[in-house]
Amino acid sequence: MSAASLEGGPASLDRIRRYLVGLKMPRALEALEHILRRIERGEISALEAIDALLGEELTLREGRRVKAALKMGRLLTVKTLAGFDFSFQPSLDRDRIMALAELDFVDRHEVLHFLGQPGCGKTHLALALGVEAVKTGRSVYFSTLADIVSSLAKAEREGSLRERLRFLCRPQLLIVDEIGYLPVIPGGGNLFFQLVNARYERGAMILTSNRGFSEWGDVFGGTVVATALLDRLLHHAVVVQIEGASYRLRRHAELMPENTRARSISPSAPPPARRRGRPPKEREANQDSNP
Ligand code: ADP
Ligand code: MG
């Protein structure tokens, strides 16, 4: 491309600078000189210059928007699908996860369940999909089940339960992490049910759990509330089971009890038998591999 002169001269340039200030486009203003030099040297056309100028500003704004939305949504540890090693989890269908990253399930107000042993990547995948949702302009809120339940209980004590429920219904995607690590506090199952019921068919959720659905009675303090929860949470649902072992402990597999190295959480397995009286023999005790 041959070198171009900047027609219009200093008066036009002054006006452009004032426009960029007036339009609150600081990044474009900053980039202006460099872009003009490139036009003069014949490196870019007028069209490419406009493209570069607007692109600089938009990139800055998008970066800021995403950063603010991640903070608001409490997606404080950024995990990505690019950073997920699918070869470590052969049971996981990469194409299926990539299809979920198109986020149609969010727009259809569905529930996505990630089930698997501790450390198998449930939170990583939930966060990564949350980040994708934020990037595409969808609203997201991330929390553990324990934090959601305690915030609902606090709101109930303070007479602001309706407001809290409304707040948790606002995001297009609500991520509820760590179902099953601890039983919920008394009354917590009912409070969580109110939230699930309020979001039912209105907003999407991602839930992560290290327990099969048949164990939800233990988690939520009763089979009645667990059944009511599962009725809503499995109606329009996608269940992804990760059968592999912990990524955290991948270099220490030999230290782990044999049966926790790679095991699936059966969504419908009966609850593990609780033995009373005589302590179980060691081999039997190992079968209970809850954290
Ligand atoms: P879970 O929620 O199932 O207990 P996490 O998602 O928290 O497990 O994973 C534990 C740690 O290992 C996190 O730091 C996560 O980023 C990492 N991790 C898990 N699985 C993978 C994987 N397949 N590829 C890369 N990192 C992984
Ligand atoms: Mg987790």
mmCIF file of C-alpha atoms and ligand atoms in Angstrom:
data_model
loop_
_atom_site.group_PDB
_atom_site.id
_atom_site.type_symbol
_atom_site.label_atom_id
_atom_site.label_comp_id
_atom_site.label_asym_id
_atom_site.label_seq_id
_atom_site.Cartn_x
_atom_site.Cartn_y
_atom_site.Cartn_z
ATOM 1 C CA MET A 1 0.000 0.000 0.000
ATOM 2 C CA SER A 2 1.388 3.449 -0.840
ATOM 3 C CA ALA A 3 1.843 6.099 1.836
ATOM 4 C CA ALA A 4 -1.270 8.232 2.365
ATOM 5 C CA SER A 5 -1.499 11.835 3.474
ATOM 6 C CA LEU A 6 -3.949 12.713 6.201
ATOM 7 C CA GLU A 7 -6.437 14.875 4.349
ATOM 8 C CA GLY A 8 -8.354 17.388 6.422
ATOM 9 C CA GLY A 9 -5.292 18.143 8.509
ATOM 10 C CA PRO A 10 -5.036 19.421 12.062
ATOM 11 C CA ALA A 11 -8.605 20.807 12.306
ATOM 12 C CA SER A 12 -10.160 17.412 11.595
ATOM 13 C CA LEU A 13 -7.759 15.731 13.968
ATOM 14 C CA ASP A 14 -8.646 18.129 16.760
ATOM 15 C CA ARG A 15 -12.312 17.457 16.195
ATOM 16 C CA ILE A 16 -11.770 13.696 16.219
ATOM 17 C CA ARG A 17 -9.916 13.978 19.528
ATOM 18 C CA ARG A 18 -12.756 16.028 21.011
ATOM 19 C CA TYR A 19 -15.313 13.520 19.744
ATOM 20 C CA LEU A 20 -13.426 10.664 21.376
ATOM 21 C CA VAL A 21 -13.301 12.579 24.658
ATOM 22 C CA GLY A 22 -16.997 13.486 24.401
ATOM 23 C CA LEU A 23 -17.930 9.909 23.574
ATOM 24 C CA LYS A 24 -15.816 8.670 26.503
ATOM 25 C CA MET A 25 -13.553 6.529 24.344
ATOM 26 C CA PRO A 26 -10.199 6.811 26.192
ATOM 27 C CA ARG A 27 -8.602 3.742 24.645
ATOM 28 C CA ALA A 28 -9.418 4.909 21.104
ATOM 29 C CA LEU A 29 -8.011 8.348 21.941
ATOM 30 C CA GLU A 30 -4.833 6.715 23.205
ATOM 31 C CA ALA A 31 -4.509 4.568 20.094
ATOM 32 C CA LEU A 32 -5.273 7.402 17.646
ATOM 33 C CA GLU A 33 -1.706 8.662 17.132
ATOM 34 C CA HIS A 34 -0.325 5.205 16.465
ATOM 35 C CA ILE A 35 -3.120 4.405 14.026
ATOM 36 C CA LEU A 36 -2.562 7.709 12.171
ATOM 37 C CA ARG A 37 1.156 6.936 11.841
ATOM 38 C CA ARG A 38 0.282 3.578 10.335
ATOM 39 C CA ILE A 39 -1.998 5.252 7.765
ATOM 40 C CA GLU A 40 0.786 7.716 6.889
ATOM 41 C CA ARG A 41 3.246 4.905 6.403
ATOM 42 C CA GLY A 42 0.744 3.168 4.143
ATOM 43 C CA GLU A 43 0.493 0.152 6.427
ATOM 44 C CA ILE A 44 -3.279 0.239 6.796
ATOM 45 C CA SER A 45 -6.215 1.597 4.811
ATOM 46 C CA ALA A 46 -8.773 4.105 6.122
ATOM 47 C CA LEU A 47 -11.212 1.246 6.647
ATOM 48 C CA GLU A 48 -8.688 -0.758 8.640
ATOM 49 C CA ALA A 49 -7.941 2.365 10.707
ATOM 50 C CA ILE A 50 -11.602 2.771 11.700
ATOM 51 C CA ASP A 51 -11.719 -0.933 12.446
ATOM 52 C CA ALA A 52 -8.619 -0.708 14.677
ATOM 53 C CA LEU A 53 -9.789 2.429 16.487
ATOM 54 C CA LEU A 54 -13.217 1.048 17.378
ATOM 55 C CA GLY A 55 -11.818 -2.423 18.075
ATOM 56 C CA GLU A 56 -9.379 -1.048 20.660
ATOM 57 C CA GLU A 57 -12.173 0.683 22.547
ATOM 58 C CA LEU A 58 -14.538 -2.267 22.410
ATOM 59 C CA THR A 59 -11.851 -4.699 23.624
ATOM 60 C CA LEU A 60 -11.180 -2.492 26.623
ATOM 61 C CA ARG A 61 -14.876 -2.184 27.454
ATOM 62 C CA GLU A 62 -15.548 -5.887 27.035
ATOM 63 C CA GLY A 63 -12.609 -6.720 29.291
ATOM 64 C CA ARG A 64 -13.945 -4.384 31.962
ATOM 65 C CA ARG A 65 -17.494 -5.681 31.639
ATOM 66 C CA VAL A 66 -16.401 -9.314 31.935
ATOM 67 C CA LYS A 67 -14.173 -8.532 34.935
ATOM 68 C CA ALA A 68 -16.994 -6.736 36.740
ATOM 69 C CA ALA A 69 -19.542 -9.456 35.911
ATOM 70 C CA LEU A 70 -17.222 -12.234 37.113
ATOM 71 C CA LYS A 71 -16.783 -10.383 40.399
ATOM 72 C CA MET A 72 -20.497 -9.705 40.779
ATOM 73 C CA GLY A 73 -21.276 -13.342 40.024
ATOM 74 C CA ARG A 74 -18.644 -14.476 42.556
ATOM 75 C CA LEU A 75 -16.761 -16.382 39.855
ATOM 76 C CA LEU A 76 -13.569 -15.532 41.665
ATOM 77 C CA THR A 77 -11.391 -18.414 40.485
ATOM 78 C CA VAL A 78 -11.345 -18.270 36.721
ATOM 79 C CA LYS A 79 -11.260 -21.735 35.170
ATOM 80 C CA THR A 80 -11.493 -22.397 31.452
ATOM 81 C CA LEU A 81 -12.452 -25.262 29.203
ATOM 82 C CA ALA A 82 -9.120 -24.756 27.421
ATOM 83 C CA GLY A 83 -7.439 -25.441 30.767
ATOM 84 C CA PHE A 84 -9.323 -28.699 31.302
ATOM 85 C CA ASP A 85 -7.330 -31.821 30.457
ATOM 86 C CA PHE A 86 -9.932 -34.118 28.911
ATOM 87 C CA SER A 87 -7.353 -36.850 28.432
ATOM 88 C CA PHE A 88 -7.254 -37.207 32.231
ATOM 89 C CA GLN A 89 -11.003 -37.977 32.295
ATOM 90 C CA PRO A 90 -11.654 -40.413 29.438
ATOM 91 C CA SER A 91 -15.207 -41.071 30.705
ATOM 92 C CA LEU A 92 -16.040 -37.479 29.885
ATOM 93 C CA ASP A 93 -17.183 -36.813 26.316
ATOM 94 C CA ARG A 94 -15.318 -33.664 25.251
ATOM 95 C CA ASP A 95 -17.794 -32.958 22.425
ATOM 96 C CA ARG A 96 -20.664 -33.136 24.880
ATOM 97 C CA ILE A 97 -19.024 -30.581 27.185
ATOM 98 C CA MET A 98 -18.205 -28.343 24.213
ATOM 99 C CA ALA A 99 -21.847 -28.547 23.104
ATOM 100 C CA LEU A 100 -22.915 -27.533 26.621
ATOM 101 C CA ALA A 101 -20.553 -24.555 26.310
ATOM 102 C CA GLU A 102 -22.835 -23.263 23.533
ATOM 103 C CA LEU A 103 -25.100 -22.543 26.532
ATOM 104 C CA ASP A 104 -28.408 -23.485 24.925
ATOM 105 C CA PHE A 105 -29.265 -25.170 28.234
ATOM 106 C CA VAL A 106 -29.086 -21.746 29.883
ATOM 107 C CA ASP A 107 -31.503 -20.241 27.381
ATOM 108 C CA ARG A 108 -33.829 -23.233 27.815
ATOM 109 C CA HIS A 109 -33.775 -22.806 31.641
ATOM 110 C CA GLU A 110 -32.482 -26.326 32.158
ATOM 111 C CA VAL A 111 -30.531 -27.865 35.027
ATOM 112 C CA LEU A 112 -27.086 -29.320 34.442
ATOM 113 C CA HIS A 113 -25.762 -31.781 37.027
ATOM 114 C CA PHE A 114 -22.098 -32.683 37.390
ATOM 115 C CA LEU A 115 -21.678 -35.825 39.498
ATOM 116 C CA GLY A 116 -18.435 -37.408 40.569
ATOM 117 C CA GLN A 117 -15.815 -38.054 43.192
ATOM 118 C CA PRO A 118 -14.020 -35.158 44.929
ATOM 119 C CA GLY A 119 -11.319 -33.681 42.713
ATOM 120 C CA CYS A 120 -12.666 -35.032 39.411
ATOM 121 C CA GLY A 121 -13.251 -31.543 37.973
ATOM 122 C CA LYS A 122 -16.897 -30.723 38.764
ATOM 123 C CA THR A 123 -16.220 -27.236 40.109
ATOM 124 C CA HIS A 124 -13.704 -26.564 37.328
ATOM 125 C CA LEU A 125 -16.266 -27.383 34.623
ATOM 126 C CA ALA A 126 -19.046 -25.458 36.382
ATOM 127 C CA LEU A 127 -16.813 -22.379 36.679
ATOM 128 C CA ALA A 128 -15.628 -22.694 33.073
ATOM 129 C CA LEU A 129 -19.214 -22.783 31.781
ATOM 130 C CA GLY A 130 -20.026 -19.844 34.068
ATOM 131 C CA VAL A 131 -17.144 -17.864 32.565
ATOM 132 C CA GLU A 132 -18.389 -18.685 29.047
ATOM 133 C CA ALA A 133 -21.854 -17.488 30.031
ATOM 134 C CA VAL A 134 -20.463 -14.196 31.369
ATOM 135 C CA LYS A 135 -18.418 -13.643 28.197
ATOM 136 C CA THR A 136 -21.523 -14.022 26.072
ATOM 137 C CA GLY A 137 -23.381 -11.467 28.188
ATOM 138 C CA ARG A 138 -25.467 -13.803 30.321
ATOM 139 C CA SER A 139 -25.759 -13.145 34.057
ATOM 140 C CA VAL A 140 -24.284 -15.730 36.410
ATOM 141 C CA TYR A 141 -24.061 -16.236 40.174
ATOM 142 C CA PHE A 142 -21.837 -18.848 41.787
ATOM 143 C CA SER A 143 -22.170 -20.158 45.332
ATOM 144 C CA THR A 144 -21.810 -23.292 47.410
ATOM 145 C CA LEU A 145 -24.972 -24.956 48.659
ATOM 146 C CA ALA A 146 -23.915 -24.257 52.269
ATOM 147 C CA ASP A 147 -23.535 -20.520 51.553
ATOM 148 C CA ILE A 148 -26.862 -20.321 49.699
ATOM 149 C CA VAL A 149 -28.706 -22.097 52.490
ATOM 150 C CA SER A 150 -27.117 -20.018 55.237
ATOM 151 C CA SER A 151 -27.871 -16.794 53.343
ATOM 152 C CA LEU A 152 -31.508 -17.890 52.976
ATOM 153 C CA ALA A 153 -31.704 -18.807 56.684
ATOM 154 C CA LYS A 154 -30.246 -15.426 57.639
ATOM 155 C CA ALA A 155 -32.704 -13.636 55.377
ATOM 156 C CA GLU A 156 -35.581 -15.609 56.898
ATOM 157 C CA ARG A 157 -34.503 -14.598 60.426
ATOM 158 C CA GLU A 158 -34.311 -10.990 59.319
ATOM 159 C CA GLY A 159 -37.657 -11.041 57.523
ATOM 160 C CA SER A 160 -36.127 -10.559 54.069
ATOM 161 C CA LEU A 161 -36.504 -14.050 52.606
ATOM 162 C CA ARG A 162 -38.562 -12.843 49.644
ATOM 163 C CA GLU A 163 -35.900 -10.327 48.672
ATOM 164 C CA ARG A 164 -33.143 -12.907 48.985
ATOM 165 C CA LEU A 165 -35.103 -15.378 46.843
ATOM 166 C CA ARG A 166 -35.707 -12.643 44.285
ATOM 167 C CA PHE A 167 -31.976 -11.835 44.252
ATOM 168 C CA LEU A 168 -31.094 -15.492 43.631
ATOM 169 C CA CYS A 169 -33.703 -15.742 40.872
ATOM 170 C CA ARG A 170 -32.215 -12.831 38.929
ATOM 171 C CA PRO A 171 -29.151 -14.453 37.307
ATOM 172 C CA GLN A 172 -29.826 -16.404 34.129
ATOM 173 C CA LEU A 173 -27.465 -19.085 35.430
ATOM 174 C CA LEU A 174 -27.167 -20.020 39.104
ATOM 175 C CA ILE A 175 -24.295 -22.371 39.972
ATOM 176 C CA VAL A 176 -24.736 -24.339 43.191
ATOM 177 C CA ASP A 177 -21.498 -26.060 44.083
ATOM 178 C CA GLU A 178 -20.702 -28.775 46.626
ATOM 179 C CA ILE A 179 -24.001 -30.525 47.177
ATOM 180 C CA GLY A 180 -23.434 -33.441 49.495
ATOM 181 C CA TYR A 181 -20.157 -32.617 51.206
ATOM 182 C CA LEU A 182 -22.073 -31.610 54.317
ATOM 183 C CA PRO A 183 -25.713 -32.179 55.294
ATOM 184 C CA VAL A 184 -27.628 -28.882 55.166
ATOM 185 C CA ILE A 185 -28.567 -27.099 58.411
ATOM 186 C CA PRO A 186 -32.029 -27.931 59.886
ATOM 187 C CA GLY A 187 -34.712 -26.304 57.720
ATOM 188 C CA GLY A 188 -32.136 -25.810 54.951
ATOM 189 C CA GLY A 189 -33.777 -28.343 52.650
ATOM 190 C CA ASN A 190 -37.029 -26.404 52.742
ATOM 191 C CA LEU A 191 -35.311 -23.090 52.077
ATOM 192 C CA PHE A 192 -33.387 -24.535 49.134
ATOM 193 C CA PHE A 193 -36.632 -26.015 47.820
ATOM 194 C CA GLN A 194 -38.209 -22.553 47.834
ATOM 195 C CA LEU A 195 -35.342 -21.284 45.708
ATOM 196 C CA VAL A 196 -35.450 -24.220 43.293
ATOM 197 C CA ASN A 197 -39.197 -23.878 42.985
ATOM 198 C CA ALA A 198 -38.919 -20.155 42.306
ATOM 199 C CA ARG A 199 -36.340 -20.739 39.551
ATOM 200 C CA TYR A 200 -38.101 -23.792 38.107
ATOM 201 C CA GLU A 201 -38.559 -23.332 34.324
ATOM 202 C CA ARG A 202 -37.479 -19.684 34.723
ATOM 203 C CA GLY A 203 -33.712 -19.865 35.083
ATOM 204 C CA ALA A 204 -30.914 -22.335 34.478
ATOM 205 C CA MET A 205 -28.779 -23.965 37.144
ATOM 206 C CA ILE A 206 -25.577 -25.971 37.321
ATOM 207 C CA LEU A 207 -25.354 -28.253 40.343
ATOM 208 C CA THR A 208 -22.290 -30.216 41.401
ATOM 209 C CA SER A 209 -22.443 -33.180 43.746
ATOM 210 C CA ASN A 210 -20.334 -36.039 45.018
ATOM 211 C CA ARG A 211 -23.469 -37.956 46.023
ATOM 212 C CA GLY A 212 -25.932 -39.946 43.956
ATOM 213 C CA PHE A 213 -29.497 -38.615 43.868
ATOM 214 C CA SER A 214 -30.671 -41.475 46.066
ATOM 215 C CA GLU A 215 -28.540 -40.035 48.877
ATOM 216 C CA TRP A 216 -30.168 -36.606 48.741
ATOM 217 C CA GLY A 217 -32.476 -37.533 51.618
ATOM 218 C CA ASP A 218 -29.392 -37.601 53.864
ATOM 219 C CA VAL A 219 -28.085 -34.344 52.415
ATOM 220 C CA PHE A 220 -31.316 -32.370 52.673
ATOM 221 C CA GLY A 221 -32.660 -33.777 55.936
ATOM 222 C CA GLY A 222 -35.478 -35.989 54.690
ATOM 223 C CA THR A 223 -36.780 -37.919 51.701
ATOM 224 C CA VAL A 224 -39.902 -35.766 51.309
ATOM 225 C CA VAL A 225 -37.972 -32.588 50.610
ATOM 226 C CA ALA A 226 -35.339 -34.478 48.591
ATOM 227 C CA THR A 227 -38.048 -35.992 46.389
ATOM 228 C CA ALA A 228 -39.678 -32.602 45.846
ATOM 229 C CA LEU A 229 -36.295 -31.086 44.970
ATOM 230 C CA LEU A 230 -35.407 -33.860 42.530
ATOM 231 C CA ASP A 231 -38.832 -33.620 40.919
ATOM 232 C CA ARG A 232 -37.955 -30.069 39.803
ATOM 233 C CA LEU A 233 -34.242 -30.566 39.336
ATOM 234 C CA LEU A 234 -34.507 -33.620 37.097
ATOM 235 C CA HIS A 235 -37.445 -32.493 34.965
ATOM 236 C CA HIS A 236 -35.506 -30.517 32.338
ATOM 237 C CA ALA A 237 -32.081 -31.790 33.185
ATOM 238 C CA VAL A 238 -28.756 -32.906 31.771
ATOM 239 C CA VAL A 239 -26.733 -35.255 33.972
ATOM 240 C CA VAL A 240 -23.002 -35.530 33.385
ATOM 241 C CA GLN A 241 -21.278 -38.253 35.372
ATOM 242 C CA ILE A 242 -17.533 -38.054 35.718
ATOM 243 C CA GLU A 243 -16.251 -41.508 36.488
ATOM 244 C CA GLY A 244 -12.572 -40.735 36.891
ATOM 245 C CA ALA A 245 -10.404 -40.186 39.935
ATOM 246 C CA SER A 246 -9.179 -37.021 41.605
ATOM 247 C CA TYR A 247 -7.010 -34.706 39.534
ATOM 248 C CA ARG A 248 -5.651 -33.233 42.751
ATOM 249 C CA LEU A 249 -4.292 -36.628 43.793
ATOM 250 C CA ARG A 250 -3.139 -37.737 40.341
ATOM 251 C CA ARG A 251 0.483 -37.981 41.430
ATOM 252 C CA HIS A 252 -0.405 -39.805 44.632
ATOM 253 C CA ALA A 253 -2.768 -42.468 43.324
ATOM 254 C CA GLU A 254 -0.829 -45.213 45.068
ATOM 255 C CA LEU A 255 -1.660 -43.619 48.448
ATOM 256 C CA MET A 256 -5.409 -43.736 47.837
ATOM 257 C CA PRO A 257 -7.668 -46.622 48.872
ATOM 258 C CA GLU A 258 -8.052 -48.832 45.796
ATOM 259 C CA ASN A 259 -11.781 -48.237 45.354
ATOM 260 C CA THR A 260 -11.603 -44.424 45.369
ATOM 261 C CA ARG A 261 -9.131 -44.176 42.494
ATOM 262 C CA ALA A 262 -11.744 -44.186 39.786
ATOM 263 C CA ARG A 263 -15.348 -44.706 40.671
ATOM 264 C CA SER A 264 -18.626 -43.433 39.402
ATOM 265 C CA ILE A 265 -21.347 -41.847 41.479
ATOM 266 C CA SER A 266 -24.390 -43.804 40.489
ATOM 267 C CA PRO A 267 -27.279 -41.354 40.121
ATOM 268 C CA SER A 268 -29.790 -43.958 41.260
ATOM 269 C CA ALA A 269 -27.789 -46.275 43.498
ATOM 270 C CA PRO A 270 -29.436 -47.191 46.798
ATOM 271 C CA PRO A 271 -28.036 -45.410 49.842
ATOM 272 C CA PRO A 272 -24.982 -47.113 51.327
ATOM 273 C CA ALA A 273 -25.999 -49.524 54.075
ATOM 274 C CA ARG A 274 -25.353 -48.074 57.492
ATOM 275 C CA ARG A 275 -23.893 -50.706 59.745
ATOM 276 C CA ARG A 276 -24.625 -50.596 63.419
ATOM 277 C CA GLY A 277 -23.005 -52.475 66.277
ATOM 278 C CA ARG A 278 -20.076 -54.597 65.217
ATOM 279 C CA PRO A 279 -17.462 -52.432 63.461
ATOM 280 C CA PRO A 280 -17.152 -53.334 59.794
ATOM 281 C CA LYS A 281 -14.187 -55.343 58.598
ATOM 282 C CA GLU A 282 -11.563 -53.234 56.900
ATOM 283 C CA ARG A 283 -12.410 -54.289 53.370
ATOM 284 C CA GLU A 284 -16.079 -53.396 53.894
ATOM 285 C CA ALA A 285 -15.220 -50.081 55.572
ATOM 286 C CA ASN A 286 -13.300 -49.081 52.480
ATOM 287 C CA GLN A 287 -16.443 -49.289 50.404
ATOM 288 C CA ASP A 288 -17.735 -46.145 52.016
ATOM 289 C CA SER A 289 -15.654 -43.613 50.152
ATOM 290 C CA ASN A 290 -17.356 -40.389 51.106
ATOM 291 C CA PRO A 291 -14.866 -37.596 51.809
HETATM 292 P P1 ADP B 1 -14.279 -31.203 42.272
HETATM 293 O O1 ADP B 1 -15.092 -29.964 42.263
HETATM 294 O O2 ADP B 1 -14.842 -32.305 41.428
HETATM 295 O O3 ADP B 1 -13.963 -31.670 43.666
HETATM 296 P P2 ADP B 1 -12.287 -29.485 41.088
HETATM 297 O O4 ADP B 1 -12.989 -29.062 39.868
HETATM 298 O O5 ADP B 1 -12.211 -28.487 42.190
HETATM 299 O O6 ADP B 1 -12.869 -30.866 41.626
HETATM 300 O O7 ADP B 1 -10.806 -29.935 40.683
HETATM 301 C C1 ADP B 1 -9.739 -29.954 41.622
HETATM 302 C C2 ADP B 1 -8.534 -29.220 41.043
HETATM 303 O O8 ADP B 1 -8.019 -29.949 39.941
HETATM 304 C C3 ADP B 1 -8.879 -27.841 40.508
HETATM 305 O O9 ADP B 1 -7.767 -27.000 40.694
HETATM 306 C C4 ADP B 1 -9.116 -28.097 39.019
HETATM 307 O O10 ADP B 1 -8.836 -26.940 38.249
HETATM 308 C C5 ADP B 1 -8.151 -29.220 38.731
HETATM 309 N N1 ADP B 1 -8.658 -30.166 37.741
HETATM 310 C C6 ADP B 1 -9.577 -31.142 37.925
HETATM 311 N N2 ADP B 1 -9.737 -31.876 36.833
HETATM 312 C C7 ADP B 1 -8.928 -31.347 35.892
HETATM 313 C C8 ADP B 1 -8.632 -31.687 34.518
HETATM 314 N N3 ADP B 1 -9.203 -32.742 33.910
HETATM 315 N N4 ADP B 1 -7.757 -30.892 33.856
HETATM 316 C C9 ADP B 1 -7.150 -29.859 34.482
HETATM 317 N N5 ADP B 1 -7.367 -29.513 35.771
HETATM 318 C C10 ADP B 1 -8.245 -30.251 36.472
HETATM 319 MG MG MG B 2 -15.702 -28.891 43.905
#
